[in-house]
Amino acid sequence: MRYDERHVRVFVSSTFRDMFQEREHLVKRVFPRLAELCRERDVTWVDVDLRWGITDEERAEGRVLPICLAEVEECRPYFIGLLGERYGWIPEQTPASLDESEPWLRKCSGCSVTELEILHGVLNRPDMAEHAFFYFRNPEYIKTLARHSQPEYRECPSPEDVARLGELKAQQRAEDRAQKLNNLKERIRHSGLPVREGFLSPQQLGDWILADLTAVIEKRFP
């Protein structure tokens, strides 16, 4: 494992639309405090948030997954995984070159990019245990949202799938994604990795992450 002695580079993995507020709170409120803690110890802090780091051109060229996995690799051993009730985007295929360099992907057809990040970053690497953290949002959080916003926070048939596949097939695909998400959460729970469940707000999540990452920094750079 590559381990820079004076460098903390943290990868944040989650679906995007339903975790927008959480990511905003981390970037604007939590990570600056951790960066300051690192500066006090002459340590470089970098947080990697790919919401704005992937262009439309790269999406069109199928380069999303290679970029994500490369960033996960660059951030080892630090990883934060956020999961709500969305499984995330499932690429139709992986680039042939990536299958050659990452042969484990051949067994992961039908997995979302979020799950692939988690597999590559943590679950396939048991030596990540001390520096990888998972946080599951309380499903009841969705009930606090405006009704028109709630479908963005759970697996529902997308208008595109309904138009292309019909309502029945689109519903089946949404249920399949929900089951894959449940399976992923169960695997994480049984992995022995640190998992905190039930956060009900971006602020609560931020408090948890601040405490967990502060403890890591204090231990490595007392």
C-alpha positions as YAML, in Angstrom:
chain: A
units: angstrom
residues:
- id: 1
  name: MET
  ca: [0.00, 0.00, 0.00]
- id: 2
  name: ARG
  ca: [1.34, 3.42, -0.94]
- id: 3
  name: TYR
  ca: [1.52, 5.43, 2.26]
- id: 4
  name: ASP
  ca: [2.69, 9.04, 2.10]
- id: 5
  name: GLU
  ca: [4.04, 9.95, 5.52]
- id: 6
  name: ARG
  ca: [2.89, 13.60, 5.48]
- id: 7
  name: HIS
  ca: [-0.13, 13.41, 3.22]
- id: 8
  name: VAL
  ca: [-3.82, 12.63, 3.84]
- id: 9
  name: ARG
  ca: [-5.79, 12.29, 0.61]
- id: 10
  name: VAL
  ca: [-9.38, 11.14, 1.19]
- id: 11
  name: PHE
  ca: [-11.75, 9.73, -1.42]
- id: 12
  name: VAL
  ca: [-15.49, 10.31, -0.88]
- id: 13
  name: SER
  ca: [-17.69, 7.68, -2.51]
- id: 14
  name: SER
  ca: [-21.47, 8.00, -2.83]
- id: 15
  name: THR
  ca: [-24.24, 8.50, -5.30]
- id: 16
  name: PHE
  ca: [-24.47, 12.18, -6.19]
- id: 17
  name: ARG
  ca: [-28.00, 13.56, -6.47]
- id: 18
  name: ASP
  ca: [-29.29, 12.21, -3.17]
- id: 19
  name: MET
  ca: [-26.07, 13.03, -1.28]
- id: 20
  name: PHE
  ca: [-25.63, 16.58, -2.58]
- id: 21
  name: GLN
  ca: [-26.37, 18.28, 0.76]
- id: 22
  name: GLU
  ca: [-24.11, 15.90, 2.66]
- id: 23
  name: ARG
  ca: [-21.22, 16.46, 0.26]
- id: 24
  name: GLU
  ca: [-21.72, 20.23, 0.40]
- id: 25
  name: HIS
  ca: [-21.60, 20.19, 4.19]
- id: 26
  name: LEU
  ca: [-18.44, 18.10, 4.19]
- id: 27
  name: VAL
  ca: [-16.66, 20.27, 1.64]
- id: 28
  name: LYS
  ca: [-17.66, 23.60, 3.20]
- id: 29
  name: ARG
  ca: [-17.74, 22.83, 6.92]
- id: 30
  name: VAL
  ca: [-15.98, 19.61, 7.87]
- id: 31
  name: PHE
  ca: [-13.03, 19.18, 5.54]
- id: 32
  name: PRO
  ca: [-11.68, 22.71, 6.17]
- id: 33
  name: ARG
  ca: [-11.45, 21.86, 9.86]
- id: 34
  name: LEU
  ca: [-9.61, 18.64, 9.10]
- id: 35
  name: ALA
  ca: [-7.32, 20.51, 6.71]
- id: 36
  name: GLU
  ca: [-6.48, 22.97, 9.47]
- id: 37
  name: LEU
  ca: [-5.77, 20.11, 11.87]
- id: 38
  name: CYS
  ca: [-3.38, 18.67, 9.30]
- id: 39
  name: ARG
  ca: [-1.67, 22.02, 8.70]
- id: 40
  name: GLU
  ca: [-0.93, 22.26, 12.42]
- id: 41
  name: ARG
  ca: [1.04, 19.04, 12.02]
- id: 42
  name: ASP
  ca: [2.73, 19.97, 8.74]
- id: 43
  name: VAL
  ca: [0.56, 17.45, 6.89]
- id: 44
  name: THR
  ca: [-1.09, 18.00, 3.50]
- id: 45
  name: TRP
  ca: [-4.85, 17.40, 3.36]
- id: 46
  name: VAL
  ca: [-6.69, 16.68, 0.09]
- id: 47
  name: ASP
  ca: [-10.32, 15.61, -0.25]
- id: 48
  name: VAL
  ca: [-11.38, 14.13, -3.59]
- id: 49
  name: ASP
  ca: [-14.96, 14.89, -4.66]
- id: 50
  name: LEU
  ca: [-15.57, 13.83, -8.26]
- id: 51
  name: ARG
  ca: [-18.88, 15.67, -8.68]
- id: 52
  name: TRP
  ca: [-17.11, 18.43, -10.57]
- id: 53
  name: GLY
  ca: [-14.05, 16.52, -11.74]
- id: 54
  name: ILE
  ca: [-15.55, 14.53, -14.63]
- id: 55
  name: THR
  ca: [-16.46, 16.28, -17.88]
- id: 56
  name: ASP
  ca: [-19.36, 15.50, -20.21]
- id: 57
  name: GLU
  ca: [-16.79, 14.49, -22.82]
- id: 58
  name: GLU
  ca: [-15.26, 11.96, -20.47]
- id: 59
  name: ARG
  ca: [-18.72, 10.57, -19.68]
- id: 60
  name: ALA
  ca: [-19.46, 10.21, -23.39]
- id: 61
  name: GLU
  ca: [-16.17, 8.43, -23.96]
- id: 62
  name: GLY
  ca: [-16.81, 5.93, -21.16]
- id: 63
  name: ARG
  ca: [-13.95, 7.20, -19.01]
- id: 64
  name: VAL
  ca: [-15.94, 7.66, -15.79]
- id: 65
  name: LEU
  ca: [-15.05, 4.31, -14.22]
- id: 66
  name: PRO
  ca: [-11.32, 4.46, -15.04]
- id: 67
  name: ILE
  ca: [-11.11, 7.96, -13.54]
- id: 68
  name: CYS
  ca: [-12.97, 6.89, -10.38]
- id: 69
  name: LEU
  ca: [-10.84, 3.80, -9.79]
- id: 70
  name: ALA
  ca: [-7.63, 5.73, -10.46]
- id: 71
  name: GLU
  ca: [-8.60, 8.34, -7.86]
- id: 72
  name: VAL
  ca: [-9.48, 5.63, -5.35]
- id: 73
  name: GLU
  ca: [-6.00, 4.20, -5.89]
- id: 74
  name: GLU
  ca: [-4.37, 7.61, -5.42]
- id: 75
  name: CYS
  ca: [-6.19, 8.09, -2.10]
- id: 76
  name: ARG
  ca: [-5.19, 4.83, -0.45]
- id: 77
  name: PRO
  ca: [-5.55, 4.11, 2.39]
- id: 78
  name: TYR
  ca: [-8.20, 6.80, 3.10]
- id: 79
  name: PHE
  ca: [-11.80, 6.18, 2.02]
- id: 80
  name: ILE
  ca: [-15.23, 7.47, 3.05]
- id: 81
  name: GLY
  ca: [-18.33, 5.64, 1.82]
- id: 82
  name: LEU
  ca: [-21.80, 7.22, 2.10]
- id: 83
  name: LEU
  ca: [-24.91, 5.17, 1.37]
- id: 84
  name: GLY
  ca: [-28.56, 6.15, 1.39]
- id: 85
  name: GLU
  ca: [-31.32, 4.41, -0.54]
- id: 86
  name: ARG
  ca: [-29.91, 4.77, -4.05]
- id: 87
  name: TYR
  ca: [-27.64, 2.18, -5.63]
- id: 88
  name: GLY
  ca: [-26.35, 4.48, -8.35]
- id: 89
  name: TRP
  ca: [-25.48, 4.43, -12.02]
- id: 90
  name: ILE
  ca: [-24.65, 1.07, -13.59]
- id: 91
  name: PRO
  ca: [-22.30, 1.30, -16.59]
- id: 92
  name: GLU
  ca: [-23.41, -0.78, -19.55]
- id: 93
  name: GLN
  ca: [-19.87, -2.08, -20.06]
- id: 94
  name: THR
  ca: [-16.34, -1.53, -18.83]
- id: 95
  name: PRO
  ca: [-13.48, -0.53, -21.15]
- id: 96
  name: ALA
  ca: [-11.53, -3.54, -22.39]
- id: 97
  name: SER
  ca: [-8.27, -1.98, -21.22]
- id: 98
  name: LEU
  ca: [-9.68, -1.69, -17.69]
- id: 99
  name: ASP
  ca: [-10.75, -5.35, -17.70]
- id: 100
  name: GLU
  ca: [-7.14, -6.24, -18.47]
- id: 101
  name: SER
  ca: [-5.62, -4.08, -15.72]
- id: 102
  name: GLU
  ca: [-8.36, -4.86, -13.19]
- id: 103
  name: PRO
  ca: [-9.41, -8.48, -13.87]
- id: 104
  name: TRP
  ca: [-11.69, -8.53, -10.80]
- id: 105
  name: LEU
  ca: [-14.10, -6.34, -12.79]
- id: 106
  name: ARG
  ca: [-14.99, -9.29, -15.01]
- id: 107
  name: LYS
  ca: [-17.00, -10.74, -12.12]
- id: 108
  name: CYS
  ca: [-18.80, -7.44, -11.44]
- id: 109
  name: SER
  ca: [-21.10, -7.03, -14.42]
- id: 110
  name: GLY
  ca: [-24.22, -5.13, -13.37]
- id: 111
  name: CYS
  ca: [-22.56, -3.36, -10.43]
- id: 112
  name: SER
  ca: [-22.93, 0.38, -9.98]
- id: 113
  name: VAL
  ca: [-19.92, 2.69, -10.11]
- id: 114
  name: THR
  ca: [-20.44, 3.36, -6.40]
- id: 115
  name: GLU
  ca: [-20.21, -0.33, -5.56]
- id: 116
  name: LEU
  ca: [-17.14, -0.73, -7.78]
- id: 117
  name: GLU
  ca: [-15.45, 2.14, -5.96]
- id: 118
  name: ILE
  ca: [-16.20, 0.45, -2.64]
- id: 119
  name: LEU
  ca: [-14.97, -2.92, -3.85]
- id: 120
  name: HIS
  ca: [-11.77, -1.50, -5.30]
- id: 121
  name: GLY
  ca: [-11.13, 0.88, -2.44]
- id: 122
  name: VAL
  ca: [-11.99, -1.27, 0.56]
- id: 123
  name: LEU
  ca: [-13.81, -4.59, 0.36]
- id: 124
  name: ASN
  ca: [-11.17, -6.20, -1.86]
- id: 125
  name: ARG
  ca: [-8.46, -4.79, 0.44]
- id: 126
  name: PRO
  ca: [-8.80, -5.93, 4.09]
- id: 127
  name: ASP
  ca: [-5.68, -3.91, 4.96]
- id: 128
  name: MET
  ca: [-7.77, -0.72, 4.61]
- id: 129
  name: ALA
  ca: [-9.63, -1.30, 7.87]
- id: 130
  name: GLU
  ca: [-8.02, 1.47, 9.96]
- id: 131
  name: HIS
  ca: [-8.56, 4.25, 7.44]
- id: 132
  name: ALA
  ca: [-11.88, 3.45, 5.73]
- id: 133
  name: PHE
  ca: [-15.23, 4.50, 7.14]
- id: 134
  name: PHE
  ca: [-18.82, 3.89, 6.07]
- id: 135
  name: TYR
  ca: [-21.91, 5.90, 6.96]
- id: 136
  name: PHE
  ca: [-25.49, 4.82, 6.22]
- id: 137
  name: ARG
  ca: [-28.29, 7.36, 6.19]
- id: 138
  name: ASN
  ca: [-31.50, 6.59, 8.10]
- id: 139
  name: PRO
  ca: [-34.20, 5.59, 5.55]
- id: 140
  name: GLU
  ca: [-36.71, 7.65, 7.55]
- id: 141
  name: TYR
  ca: [-34.90, 10.77, 6.36]
- id: 142
  name: ILE
  ca: [-36.77, 10.55, 3.06]
- id: 143
  name: LYS
  ca: [-40.09, 11.15, 4.82]
- id: 144
  name: THR
  ca: [-38.87, 14.59, 5.93]
- id: 145
  name: LEU
  ca: [-38.51, 15.73, 2.31]
- id: 146
  name: ALA
  ca: [-41.07, 17.31, 0.03]
- id: 147
  name: ARG
  ca: [-43.08, 14.64, -1.74]
- id: 148
  name: HIS
  ca: [-41.89, 15.67, -5.21]
- id: 149
  name: SER
  ca: [-38.26, 15.30, -4.09]
- id: 150
  name: GLN
  ca: [-38.54, 11.85, -2.55]
- id: 151
  name: PRO
  ca: [-38.07, 9.79, -5.77]
- id: 152
  name: GLU
  ca: [-34.58, 11.28, -6.10]
- id: 153
  name: TYR
  ca: [-33.64, 9.62, -2.81]
- id: 154
  name: ARG
  ca: [-34.74, 6.04, -3.43]
- id: 155
  name: GLU
  ca: [-34.64, 3.52, -6.24]
- id: 156
  name: CYS
  ca: [-37.62, 4.27, -8.49]
- id: 157
  name: PRO
  ca: [-38.21, 3.64, -12.19]
- id: 158
  name: SER
  ca: [-36.60, 6.48, -14.13]
- id: 159
  name: PRO
  ca: [-38.62, 8.25, -16.84]
- id: 160
  name: GLU
  ca: [-35.96, 7.13, -19.32]
- id: 161
  name: ASP
  ca: [-36.36, 3.46, -18.35]
- id: 162
  name: VAL
  ca: [-40.16, 3.72, -18.47]
- id: 163
  name: ALA
  ca: [-40.04, 5.24, -21.96]
- id: 164
  name: ARG
  ca: [-37.51, 2.70, -23.20]
- id: 165
  name: LEU
  ca: [-38.56, -0.48, -21.41]
- id: 166
  name: GLY
  ca: [-42.14, 0.02, -20.27]
- id: 167
  name: GLU
  ca: [-43.44, 0.44, -16.72]
- id: 168
  name: LEU
  ca: [-43.23, -3.22, -15.65]
- id: 169
  name: LYS
  ca: [-39.65, -3.77, -16.80]
- id: 170
  name: ALA
  ca: [-38.56, -0.40, -15.42]
- id: 171
  name: GLN
  ca: [-40.07, -1.26, -12.03]
- id: 172
  name: GLN
  ca: [-38.28, -4.61, -12.02]
- id: 173
  name: ARG
  ca: [-34.97, -2.89, -12.71]
- id: 174
  name: ALA
  ca: [-35.55, -0.45, -9.86]
- id: 175
  name: GLU
  ca: [-36.31, -3.32, -7.48]
- id: 176
  name: ASP
  ca: [-33.16, -5.11, -8.66]
- id: 177
  name: ARG
  ca: [-31.06, -2.03, -7.91]
- id: 178
  name: ALA
  ca: [-32.63, -1.76, -4.45]
- id: 179
  name: GLN
  ca: [-31.77, -5.39, -3.73]
- id: 180
  name: LYS
  ca: [-28.19, -4.89, -4.89]
- id: 181
  name: LEU
  ca: [-27.92, -1.94, -2.52]
- id: 182
  name: ASN
  ca: [-29.22, -4.04, 0.38]
- id: 183
  name: ASN
  ca: [-26.71, -6.77, -0.47]
- id: 184
  name: LEU
  ca: [-23.88, -4.23, -0.56]
- id: 185
  name: LYS
  ca: [-24.84, -2.82, 2.83]
- id: 186
  name: GLU
  ca: [-24.97, -6.30, 4.33]
- id: 187
  name: ARG
  ca: [-21.54, -7.13, 2.98]
- id: 188
  name: ILE
  ca: [-20.15, -3.92, 4.48]
- id: 189
  name: ARG
  ca: [-21.81, -4.66, 7.84]
- id: 190
  name: HIS
  ca: [-20.21, -8.10, 7.94]
- id: 191
  name: SER
  ca: [-16.81, -6.92, 6.75]
- id: 192
  name: GLY
  ca: [-15.57, -5.82, 10.15]
- id: 193
  name: LEU
  ca: [-14.95, -2.30, 8.83]
- id: 194
  name: PRO
  ca: [-16.12, 0.76, 10.80]
- id: 195
  name: VAL
  ca: [-19.79, 1.47, 9.99]
- id: 196
  name: ARG
  ca: [-22.02, 4.13, 11.50]
- id: 197
  name: GLU
  ca: [-25.71, 3.83, 10.71]
- id: 198
  name: GLY
  ca: [-28.72, 6.09, 10.93]
- id: 199
  name: PHE
  ca: [-27.58, 9.66, 10.33]
- id: 200
  name: LEU
  ca: [-30.56, 11.95, 9.87]
- id: 201
  name: SER
  ca: [-28.91, 15.15, 8.64]
- id: 202
  name: PRO
  ca: [-25.78, 16.40, 6.91]
- id: 203
  name: GLN
  ca: [-24.76, 17.98, 10.21]
- id: 204
  name: GLN
  ca: [-24.93, 14.68, 12.09]
- id: 205
  name: LEU
  ca: [-22.95, 12.96, 9.36]
- id: 206
  name: GLY
  ca: [-20.40, 15.77, 9.48]
- id: 207
  name: ASP
  ca: [-19.97, 15.39, 13.23]
- id: 208
  name: TRP
  ca: [-19.33, 11.66, 12.83]
- id: 209
  name: ILE
  ca: [-16.79, 12.11, 10.05]
- id: 210
  name: LEU
  ca: [-15.04, 14.92, 11.89]
- id: 211
  name: ALA
  ca: [-14.65, 12.71, 14.97]
- id: 212
  name: ASP
  ca: [-13.49, 9.65, 13.03]
- id: 213
  name: LEU
  ca: [-10.97, 11.43, 10.81]
- id: 214
  name: THR
  ca: [-9.68, 13.55, 13.70]
- id: 215
  name: ALA
  ca: [-8.94, 10.33, 15.57]
- id: 216
  name: VAL
  ca: [-7.02, 8.97, 12.55]
- id: 217
  name: ILE
  ca: [-4.98, 12.17, 12.21]
- id: 218
  name: GLU
  ca: [-4.27, 12.34, 15.94]
- id: 219
  name: LYS
  ca: [-3.06, 8.75, 15.92]
- id: 220
  name: ARG
  ca: [-0.83, 9.07, 12.85]
- id: 221
  name: PHE
  ca: [0.43, 12.60, 13.52]
- id: 222
  name: PRO
  ca: [0.28, 13.20, 17.30]
...
